[in-house]
């Protein structure tokens, strides 16, 4: 296992050499990544298909389009993101330079997940490179084709010492986590999230944990059910339900439950045809272990639709469960599969209470024509993010920070938030070595008079606005002179 | 703590934070609307500022009121309930906080817990939604304990720790001004300040000039016998006194060096002839001792700084801007202050925090509010215009993909993702 120490050590030495700090270098690496995605599109799609049975168009939309968008954004905005930010000064620091410097953290570790194996490595990687760090990339070994592809391709396009790819399973990852990093971004489940954070704690390494949970989906009686169910069907069954922000379960009034089922069934027909198994657009469960896990959740449940499964191909049909009990197994863990339980509640109050009794989810969905109701659900619950009247879509707006809260994670990224996650905001105050006069009021020996002046200079009793600032400046100069005279 | 220092750090700076927060809270709390892409153009997209829930604030003994109140202000502003744990070492402040706070704040939402090390360990077994910990010297190890406890519940943390803050003094500078500013920062609160300049790096020639200047500054500040000055503090507790006193054995005393165990007095002291391996160079001093380490030039100073753990702050003194900027650009630290000490924390618009061993997270001003806020990405869409969504639904086709690709290529400059 000495290999891990070597790899990380090399990345650190490369970072310390300073070459990844210049904006030109970062842009060059980002451009290289863009070229890689464009030139090797076929290989990338083939790897994803091999792992998840995902057809090219789908894989492109889900994994490549987003990456190209993030790359374009980062390259466009990097100069402005990386520029020092001047800050508001007070009377005492009026003549000084005060700003926040955006600096790289050092060597960061990105651990990917298997469900969107390419984009969940690439999006953080883009932010980390843009912020000027060295990055150790650890794709998930469960999506083994994509892991191999990433390990093959990245070194062909990026600086090999600064951005090494490490492959392997649990033992390799455990060894990797004993090394010291300056930030770790992990995408996966809460159990491993705790292990990652505990390992990070040994080195006081900040972490971003993109975890999961059961994302609730509340459907109000007052809503266009056909539209709502079509959107929910899309979000639930994409990638065979293996999406961290998939609507995990539905809560609705008992009077609309059967209509919901009918609408979803109709949509499934539209999307995948009569025989889902032969639709090229329907994916598969990643492996036998998860296949058995998801199938197990169906035990003892009322299956309103679906339920067919084939272990050989890890196929599970889009399934709907009705009248599900909150205590059942399917309501205990994140489903991460094409099984949609429906629970009934008699009011939005009950729905809110139900949601709040459980761990905070990564996403929360609410469908209603009543804007006030949507606002209420958002205000009275907590979650990583929210989409109202649709599902998944808040993920695709990069100006929104994407991340969890509580059990669903900590920290956020996407767009500029990625850059900030992987940057250190260093406060800088540069004073003049002269102008010692005003300093005298803070030096001992002290006196009540000095305390009075200190109060004057520090307490912000003045309003903002041009005139206020001008008067403030004038008073400042007067004060400086008076102090020089009385204490000089 | 001398009255002026107490007034300055414990009261004035806290009032500043309160005013800043009260003036701006309604603005900070508002939903922050964000730029939308093509697909979401007709939707409402905003960042909601949610409280985390129940947060824990653990305060240290060196500025027992300030380091408790400033995080508390932000936690309350962000809408959380707070469990407050003042330091058990400063008994008077601890009692004051426990008695006074309940008289002013809601007793259900804000609780004060008085606890020693053992009880604090038990306290940390509970689930909190955020933990804010400020430590004093030796705090990296306690920081690790806090973060490990937090990991069990996936609780996010801010750790304000410490380190050895280097202070580089170049050959071109106004020596007397430098001496005054460095002495003030070092001996404030008898050196028990996490952002105090811990040690000086300078050339042998500069040391020659600096020593008499430091001597003058100390005499100007505290008189010929600092023990009699009402403006010079004492060490907090016997344990700390013994620890700091032991550090005097490194190098050679050129100024000060007197101690009195009964009063826990250690004179403002300057040491020279130090080796990087000396005990005083291995831990954060947190006392009124200023060691001077000789370096040949700014490059050697930068190498010296970079060979050690990243500190809470780096100081550089020079009348040559280029030198100050070099030190800034080639080192890494929580914060940086050129040509002065301590002052960067009086600006609430600058984020205050460490990096690496000196901590994680930041606060002061709006940054405190943000620390205790969960920034929740919200997208509120239209139920209508379903036709536009058709592009994303199966059955997938080359045609659909083609439209998507074209649409997003056109928008590449605006960095939009279309699905």
PDB file of N, CA, C and O in Angstrom, chain A residues 433, chain B residues 167-180 182 200-215 254-255 270-272 290-298 301 316-320 323 339:
ATOM      1  N   UNK A 433       3.247  51.372   6.733  1.00  0.00           N
ATOM      2  CA  UNK A 433       4.145  51.375   7.878  1.00  0.00           C
ATOM      3  C   UNK A 433       4.225  52.739   8.528  1.00  0.00           C
ATOM      4  O   UNK A 433       4.645  52.880   9.667  1.00  0.00           O
TER       5      UNK A 433
ATOM      6  N   UNK B 167       6.150  36.165  11.886  1.00  0.00           N
ATOM      7  CA  UNK B 167       6.153  37.597  11.662  1.00  0.00           C
ATOM      8  C   UNK B 167       7.477  37.966  11.003  1.00  0.00           C
ATOM      9  O   UNK B 167       8.506  38.031  11.663  1.00  0.00           O
ATOM     10  N   UNK B 168       7.438  38.171   9.695  1.00  0.00           N
ATOM     11  CA  UNK B 168       8.674  38.476   8.987  1.00  0.00           C
ATOM     12  C   UNK B 168       8.926  39.988   8.980  1.00  0.00           C
ATOM     13  O   UNK B 168       8.039  40.770   8.634  1.00  0.00           O
ATOM     14  N   UNK B 169      10.133  40.380   9.374  1.00  0.00           N
ATOM     15  CA  UNK B 169      10.486  41.800   9.350  1.00  0.00           C
ATOM     16  C   UNK B 169      11.631  41.984   8.364  1.00  0.00           C
ATOM     17  O   UNK B 169      12.727  41.458   8.561  1.00  0.00           O
ATOM     18  N   UNK B 170      11.359  42.737   7.291  1.00  0.00           N
ATOM     19  CA  UNK B 170      12.408  42.895   6.277  1.00  0.00           C
ATOM     20  C   UNK B 170      13.409  43.964   6.705  1.00  0.00           C
ATOM     21  O   UNK B 170      13.191  44.687   7.674  1.00  0.00           O
ATOM     22  N   UNK B 171      14.482  44.039   5.951  1.00  0.00           N
ATOM     23  CA  UNK B 171      15.517  45.002   6.303  1.00  0.00           C
ATOM     24  C   UNK B 171      15.102  46.434   6.027  1.00  0.00           C
ATOM     25  O   UNK B 171      15.639  47.374   6.620  1.00  0.00           O
ATOM     26  N   UNK B 172      14.165  46.621   5.084  1.00  0.00           N
ATOM     27  CA  UNK B 172      13.721  47.990   4.796  1.00  0.00           C
ATOM     28  C   UNK B 172      12.411  48.261   5.503  1.00  0.00           C
ATOM     29  O   UNK B 172      11.354  47.831   5.062  1.00  0.00           O
ATOM     30  N   UNK B 173      12.515  48.940   6.629  1.00  0.00           N
ATOM     31  CA  UNK B 173      11.286  49.279   7.331  1.00  0.00           C
ATOM     32  C   UNK B 173      11.583  50.328   8.388  1.00  0.00           C
ATOM     33  O   UNK B 173      12.735  50.561   8.739  1.00  0.00           O
ATOM     34  N   UNK B 174      10.504  50.926   8.886  1.00  0.00           N
ATOM     35  CA  UNK B 174      10.647  51.897   9.965  1.00  0.00           C
ATOM     36  C   UNK B 174      10.671  51.103  11.274  1.00  0.00           C
ATOM     37  O   UNK B 174       9.628  50.697  11.781  1.00  0.00           O
ATOM     38  N   UNK B 175      11.871  50.861  11.779  1.00  0.00           N
ATOM     39  CA  UNK B 175      12.033  49.909  12.876  1.00  0.00           C
ATOM     40  C   UNK B 175      11.184  50.218  14.106  1.00  0.00           C
ATOM     41  O   UNK B 175      10.599  49.327  14.719  1.00  0.00           O
ATOM     42  N   UNK B 176      11.103  51.498  14.470  1.00  0.00           N
ATOM     43  CA  UNK B 176      10.372  51.806  15.691  1.00  0.00           C
ATOM     44  C   UNK B 176       8.880  51.504  15.542  1.00  0.00           C
ATOM     45  O   UNK B 176       8.252  50.969  16.450  1.00  0.00           O
ATOM     46  N   UNK B 177       8.342  51.861  14.393  1.00  0.00           N
ATOM     47  CA  UNK B 177       6.918  51.548  14.162  1.00  0.00           C
ATOM     48  C   UNK B 177       6.677  50.054  14.197  1.00  0.00           C
ATOM     49  O   UNK B 177       5.711  49.566  14.790  1.00  0.00           O
ATOM     50  N   UNK B 178       7.563  49.311  13.528  1.00  0.00           N
ATOM     51  CA  UNK B 178       7.429  47.860  13.505  1.00  0.00           C
ATOM     52  C   UNK B 178       7.461  47.319  14.935  1.00  0.00           C
ATOM     53  O   UNK B 178       6.609  46.525  15.340  1.00  0.00           O
ATOM     54  N   UNK B 179       8.448  47.789  15.698  1.00  0.00           N
ATOM     55  CA  UNK B 179       8.601  47.293  17.068  1.00  0.00           C
ATOM     56  C   UNK B 179       7.348  47.529  17.882  1.00  0.00           C
ATOM     57  O   UNK B 179       6.877  46.666  18.615  1.00  0.00           O
ATOM     58  N   UNK B 180       6.785  48.723  17.730  1.00  0.00           N
ATOM     59  CA  UNK B 180       5.577  49.046  18.498  1.00  0.00           C
ATOM     60  C   UNK B 180       4.430  48.118  18.119  1.00  0.00           C
ATOM     61  O   UNK B 180       3.736  47.569  18.960  1.00  0.00           O
ATOM     62  N   UNK B 182       4.471  45.198  16.604  1.00  0.00           N
ATOM     63  CA  UNK B 182       4.703  43.802  16.950  1.00  0.00           C
ATOM     64  C   UNK B 182       4.563  43.602  18.454  1.00  0.00           C
ATOM     65  O   UNK B 182       3.929  42.651  18.919  1.00  0.00           O
ATOM     66  N   UNK B 200       9.397  36.067  15.454  1.00  0.00           N
ATOM     67  CA  UNK B 200       9.867  36.995  14.428  1.00  0.00           C
ATOM     68  C   UNK B 200      10.934  36.316  13.567  1.00  0.00           C
ATOM     69  O   UNK B 200      11.764  35.561  14.074  1.00  0.00           O
ATOM     70  N   UNK B 201      10.884  36.562  12.271  1.00  0.00           N
ATOM     71  CA  UNK B 201      11.941  36.128  11.356  1.00  0.00           C
ATOM     72  C   UNK B 201      12.583  37.384  10.793  1.00  0.00           C
ATOM     73  O   UNK B 201      11.883  38.241  10.254  1.00  0.00           O
ATOM     74  N   UNK B 202      13.872  37.522  10.940  1.00  0.00           N
ATOM     75  CA  UNK B 202      14.538  38.683  10.358  1.00  0.00           C
ATOM     76  C   UNK B 202      16.018  38.387  10.210  1.00  0.00           C
ATOM     77  O   UNK B 202      16.518  37.370  10.696  1.00  0.00           O
ATOM     78  N   UNK B 203      16.719  39.302   9.541  1.00  0.00           N
ATOM     79  CA  UNK B 203      18.151  39.124   9.356  1.00  0.00           C
ATOM     80  C   UNK B 203      18.884  39.516  10.641  1.00  0.00           C
ATOM     81  O   UNK B 203      18.333  40.192  11.508  1.00  0.00           O
ATOM     82  N   UNK B 204      20.132  39.098  10.746  1.00  0.00           N
ATOM     83  CA  UNK B 204      20.928  39.426  11.937  1.00  0.00           C
ATOM     84  C   UNK B 204      21.048  40.938  12.080  1.00  0.00           C
ATOM     85  O   UNK B 204      20.969  41.488  13.185  1.00  0.00           O
ATOM     86  N   UNK B 205      21.207  41.622  10.948  1.00  0.00           N
ATOM     87  CA  UNK B 205      21.330  43.083  10.983  1.00  0.00           C
ATOM     88  C   UNK B 205      20.064  43.723  11.527  1.00  0.00           C
ATOM     89  O   UNK B 205      20.116  44.634  12.359  1.00  0.00           O
ATOM     90  N   UNK B 206      18.926  43.240  11.064  1.00  0.00           N
ATOM     91  CA  UNK B 206      17.649  43.793  11.524  1.00  0.00           C
ATOM     92  C   UNK B 206      17.459  43.506  13.004  1.00  0.00           C
ATOM     93  O   UNK B 206      16.967  44.342  13.747  1.00  0.00           O
ATOM     94  N   UNK B 207      17.871  42.336  13.446  1.00  0.00           N
ATOM     95  CA  UNK B 207      17.736  42.014  14.866  1.00  0.00           C
ATOM     96  C   UNK B 207      18.457  43.046  15.729  1.00  0.00           C
ATOM     97  O   UNK B 207      17.934  43.491  16.752  1.00  0.00           O
ATOM     98  N   UNK B 208      19.652  43.458  15.278  1.00  0.00           N
ATOM     99  CA  UNK B 208      20.425  44.491  15.981  1.00  0.00           C
ATOM    100  C   UNK B 208      19.590  45.742  16.217  1.00  0.00           C
ATOM    101  O   UNK B 208      19.624  46.356  17.273  1.00  0.00           O
ATOM    102  N   UNK B 209      18.835  46.126  15.163  1.00  0.00           N
ATOM    103  CA  UNK B 209      18.032  47.350  15.265  1.00  0.00           C
ATOM    104  C   UNK B 209      16.728  47.119  16.008  1.00  0.00           C
ATOM    105  O   UNK B 209      16.221  47.995  16.697  1.00  0.00           O
ATOM    106  N   UNK B 210      16.205  45.912  15.873  1.00  0.00           N
ATOM    107  CA  UNK B 210      14.883  45.629  16.427  1.00  0.00           C
ATOM    108  C   UNK B 210      14.905  45.550  17.951  1.00  0.00           C
ATOM    109  O   UNK B 210      13.977  45.995  18.622  1.00  0.00           O
ATOM    110  N   UNK B 211      15.981  44.986  18.478  1.00  0.00           N
ATOM    111  CA  UNK B 211      16.015  44.772  19.932  1.00  0.00           C
ATOM    112  C   UNK B 211      15.870  46.069  20.745  1.00  0.00           C
ATOM    113  O   UNK B 211      15.003  46.146  21.619  1.00  0.00           O
ATOM    114  N   UNK B 212      16.681  47.064  20.470  1.00  0.00           N
ATOM    115  CA  UNK B 212      16.466  48.301  21.238  1.00  0.00           C
ATOM    116  C   UNK B 212      15.094  48.920  20.977  1.00  0.00           C
ATOM    117  O   UNK B 212      14.484  49.501  21.883  1.00  0.00           O
ATOM    118  N   UNK B 213      14.610  48.785  19.743  1.00  0.00           N
ATOM    119  CA  UNK B 213      13.297  49.348  19.433  1.00  0.00           C
ATOM    120  C   UNK B 213      12.197  48.632  20.217  1.00  0.00           C
ATOM    121  O   UNK B 213      11.271  49.263  20.728  1.00  0.00           O
ATOM    122  N   UNK B 214      12.337  47.304  20.324  1.00  0.00           N
ATOM    123  CA  UNK B 214      11.354  46.537  21.099  1.00  0.00           C
ATOM    124  C   UNK B 214      11.426  46.936  22.571  1.00  0.00           C
ATOM    125  O   UNK B 214      10.402  47.101  23.236  1.00  0.00           O
ATOM    126  N   UNK B 215      12.653  47.108  23.025  1.00  0.00           N
ATOM    127  CA  UNK B 215      12.836  47.504  24.425  1.00  0.00           C
ATOM    128  C   UNK B 215      12.140  48.828  24.697  1.00  0.00           C
ATOM    129  O   UNK B 215      11.441  48.994  25.709  1.00  0.00           O
ATOM    130  N   UNK B 254      16.965  38.385  26.163  1.00  0.00           N
ATOM    131  CA  UNK B 254      17.612  39.697  26.035  1.00  0.00           C
ATOM    132  C   UNK B 254      16.745  40.816  26.611  1.00  0.00           C
ATOM    133  O   UNK B 254      17.249  41.871  26.972  1.00  0.00           O
ATOM    134  N   UNK B 255      15.441  40.598  26.652  1.00  0.00           N
ATOM    135  CA  UNK B 255      14.551  41.570  27.290  1.00  0.00           C
ATOM    136  C   UNK B 255      13.618  40.771  28.197  1.00  0.00           C
ATOM    137  O   UNK B 255      13.111  39.718  27.797  1.00  0.00           O
ATOM    138  N   UNK B 270      11.829  38.947  25.251  1.00  0.00           N
ATOM    139  CA  UNK B 270      12.297  38.689  23.892  1.00  0.00           C
ATOM    140  C   UNK B 270      13.471  37.727  23.984  1.00  0.00           C
ATOM    141  O   UNK B 270      14.376  37.930  24.800  1.00  0.00           O
ATOM    142  N   UNK B 271      13.453  36.690  23.172  1.00  0.00           N
ATOM    143  CA  UNK B 271      14.529  35.691  23.163  1.00  0.00           C
ATOM    144  C   UNK B 271      15.276  35.732  21.840  1.00  0.00           C
ATOM    145  O   UNK B 271      14.668  35.971  20.787  1.00  0.00           O
ATOM    146  N   UNK B 272      16.577  35.470  21.881  1.00  0.00           N
ATOM    147  CA  UNK B 272      17.353  35.364  20.642  1.00  0.00           C
ATOM    148  C   UNK B 272      18.155  34.058  20.656  1.00  0.00           C
ATOM    149  O   UNK B 272      18.049  33.271  21.594  1.00  0.00           O
ATOM    150  N   UNK B 290       8.587  36.600  22.936  1.00  0.00           N
ATOM    151  CA  UNK B 290       8.782  36.772  21.498  1.00  0.00           C
ATOM    152  C   UNK B 290      10.157  36.269  21.098  1.00  0.00           C
ATOM    153  O   UNK B 290      11.163  36.933  21.360  1.00  0.00           O
ATOM    154  N   UNK B 291      10.241  35.080  20.489  1.00  0.00           N
ATOM    155  CA  UNK B 291      11.539  34.594  20.017  1.00  0.00           C
ATOM    156  C   UNK B 291      11.850  35.209  18.651  1.00  0.00           C
ATOM    157  O   UNK B 291      10.946  35.452  17.859  1.00  0.00           O
ATOM    158  N   UNK B 292      13.134  35.459  18.422  1.00  0.00           N
ATOM    159  CA  UNK B 292      13.552  35.955  17.111  1.00  0.00           C
ATOM    160  C   UNK B 292      14.435  34.898  16.467  1.00  0.00           C
ATOM    161  O   UNK B 292      15.398  34.423  17.065  1.00  0.00           O
ATOM    162  N   UNK B 293      14.052  34.505  15.255  1.00  0.00           N
ATOM    163  CA  UNK B 293      14.830  33.513  14.509  1.00  0.00           C
ATOM    164  C   UNK B 293      15.499  34.218  13.340  1.00  0.00           C
ATOM    165  O   UNK B 293      14.845  34.982  12.625  1.00  0.00           O
ATOM    166  N   UNK B 294      16.792  33.958  13.155  1.00  0.00           N
ATOM    167  CA  UNK B 294      17.523  34.655  12.092  1.00  0.00           C
ATOM    168  C   UNK B 294      17.365  33.943  10.752  1.00  0.00           C
ATOM    169  O   UNK B 294      17.485  32.715  10.668  1.00  0.00           O
ATOM    170  N   UNK B 295      17.027  34.706   9.729  1.00  0.00           N
ATOM    171  CA  UNK B 295      17.036  34.194   8.356  1.00  0.00           C
ATOM    172  C   UNK B 295      17.841  35.166   7.505  1.00  0.00           C
ATOM    173  O   UNK B 295      17.916  36.347   7.824  1.00  0.00           O
ATOM    174  N   UNK B 296      18.416  34.649   6.441  1.00  0.00           N
ATOM    175  CA  UNK B 296      19.298  35.505   5.641  1.00  0.00           C
ATOM    176  C   UNK B 296      18.510  36.518   4.820  1.00  0.00           C
ATOM    177  O   UNK B 296      18.929  37.662   4.660  1.00  0.00           O
ATOM    178  N   UNK B 297      17.371  36.093   4.304  1.00  0.00           N
ATOM    179  CA  UNK B 297      16.610  36.972   3.408  1.00  0.00           C
ATOM    180  C   UNK B 297      15.161  36.527   3.342  1.00  0.00           C
ATOM    181  O   UNK B 297      14.781  35.553   4.010  1.00  0.00           O
ATOM    182  N   UNK B 298      14.364  37.199   2.524  1.00  0.00           N
ATOM    183  CA  UNK B 298      12.927  36.901   2.475  1.00  0.00           C
ATOM    184  C   UNK B 298      12.667  35.492   1.941  1.00  0.00           C
ATOM    185  O   UNK B 298      11.746  34.803   2.378  1.00  0.00           O
ATOM    186  N   UNK B 301      13.035  33.152   4.712  1.00  0.00           N
ATOM    187  CA  UNK B 301      11.891  33.321   5.622  1.00  0.00           C
ATOM    188  C   UNK B 301      10.687  32.565   5.073  1.00  0.00           C
ATOM    189  O   UNK B 301       9.998  31.846   5.800  1.00  0.00           O
ATOM    190  N   UNK B 316       3.844  40.243   7.785  1.00  0.00           N
ATOM    191  CA  UNK B 316       5.053  40.672   7.082  1.00  0.00           C
ATOM    192  C   UNK B 316       5.174  42.185   7.190  1.00  0.00           C
ATOM    193  O   UNK B 316       4.189  42.903   6.971  1.00  0.00           O
ATOM    194  N   UNK B 317       6.357  42.637   7.559  1.00  0.00           N
ATOM    195  CA  UNK B 317       6.604  44.074   7.698  1.00  0.00           C
ATOM    196  C   UNK B 317       7.664  44.502   6.707  1.00  0.00           C
ATOM    197  O   UNK B 317       8.769  43.951   6.693  1.00  0.00           O
ATOM    198  N   UNK B 318       7.333  45.498   5.894  1.00  0.00           N
ATOM    199  CA  UNK B 318       8.319  46.056   4.997  1.00  0.00           C
ATOM    200  C   UNK B 318       7.787  47.357   4.425  1.00  0.00           C
ATOM    201  O   UNK B 318       6.583  47.484   4.192  1.00  0.00           O
ATOM    202  N   UNK B 319       8.687  48.322   4.193  1.00  0.00           N
ATOM    203  CA  UNK B 319       8.209  49.528   3.511  1.00  0.00           C
ATOM    204  C   UNK B 319       8.191  49.291   2.011  1.00  0.00           C
ATOM    205  O   UNK B 319       7.696  50.113   1.246  1.00  0.00           O
ATOM    206  N   UNK B 320       8.709  48.138   1.595  1.00  0.00           N
ATOM    207  CA  UNK B 320       8.682  47.774   0.178  1.00  0.00           C
ATOM    208  C   UNK B 320       7.480  46.872  -0.076  1.00  0.00           C
ATOM    209  O   UNK B 320       7.465  45.708   0.347  1.00  0.00           O
ATOM    210  N   UNK B 323       7.944  43.253  -1.235  1.00  0.00           N
ATOM    211  CA  UNK B 323       8.335  42.236  -0.255  1.00  0.00           C
ATOM    212  C   UNK B 323       7.104  41.698   0.455  1.00  0.00           C
ATOM    213  O   UNK B 323       6.927  40.486   0.604  1.00  0.00           O
ATOM    214  N   UNK B 339       2.276  44.771   7.634  1.00  0.00           N
ATOM    215  CA  UNK B 339       2.658  45.988   8.356  1.00  0.00           C
ATOM    216  C   UNK B 339       1.843  46.298   9.587  1.00  0.00           C
ATOM    217  O   UNK B 339       1.744  47.464  10.007  1.00  0.00           O
TER     218      UNK B 339
END
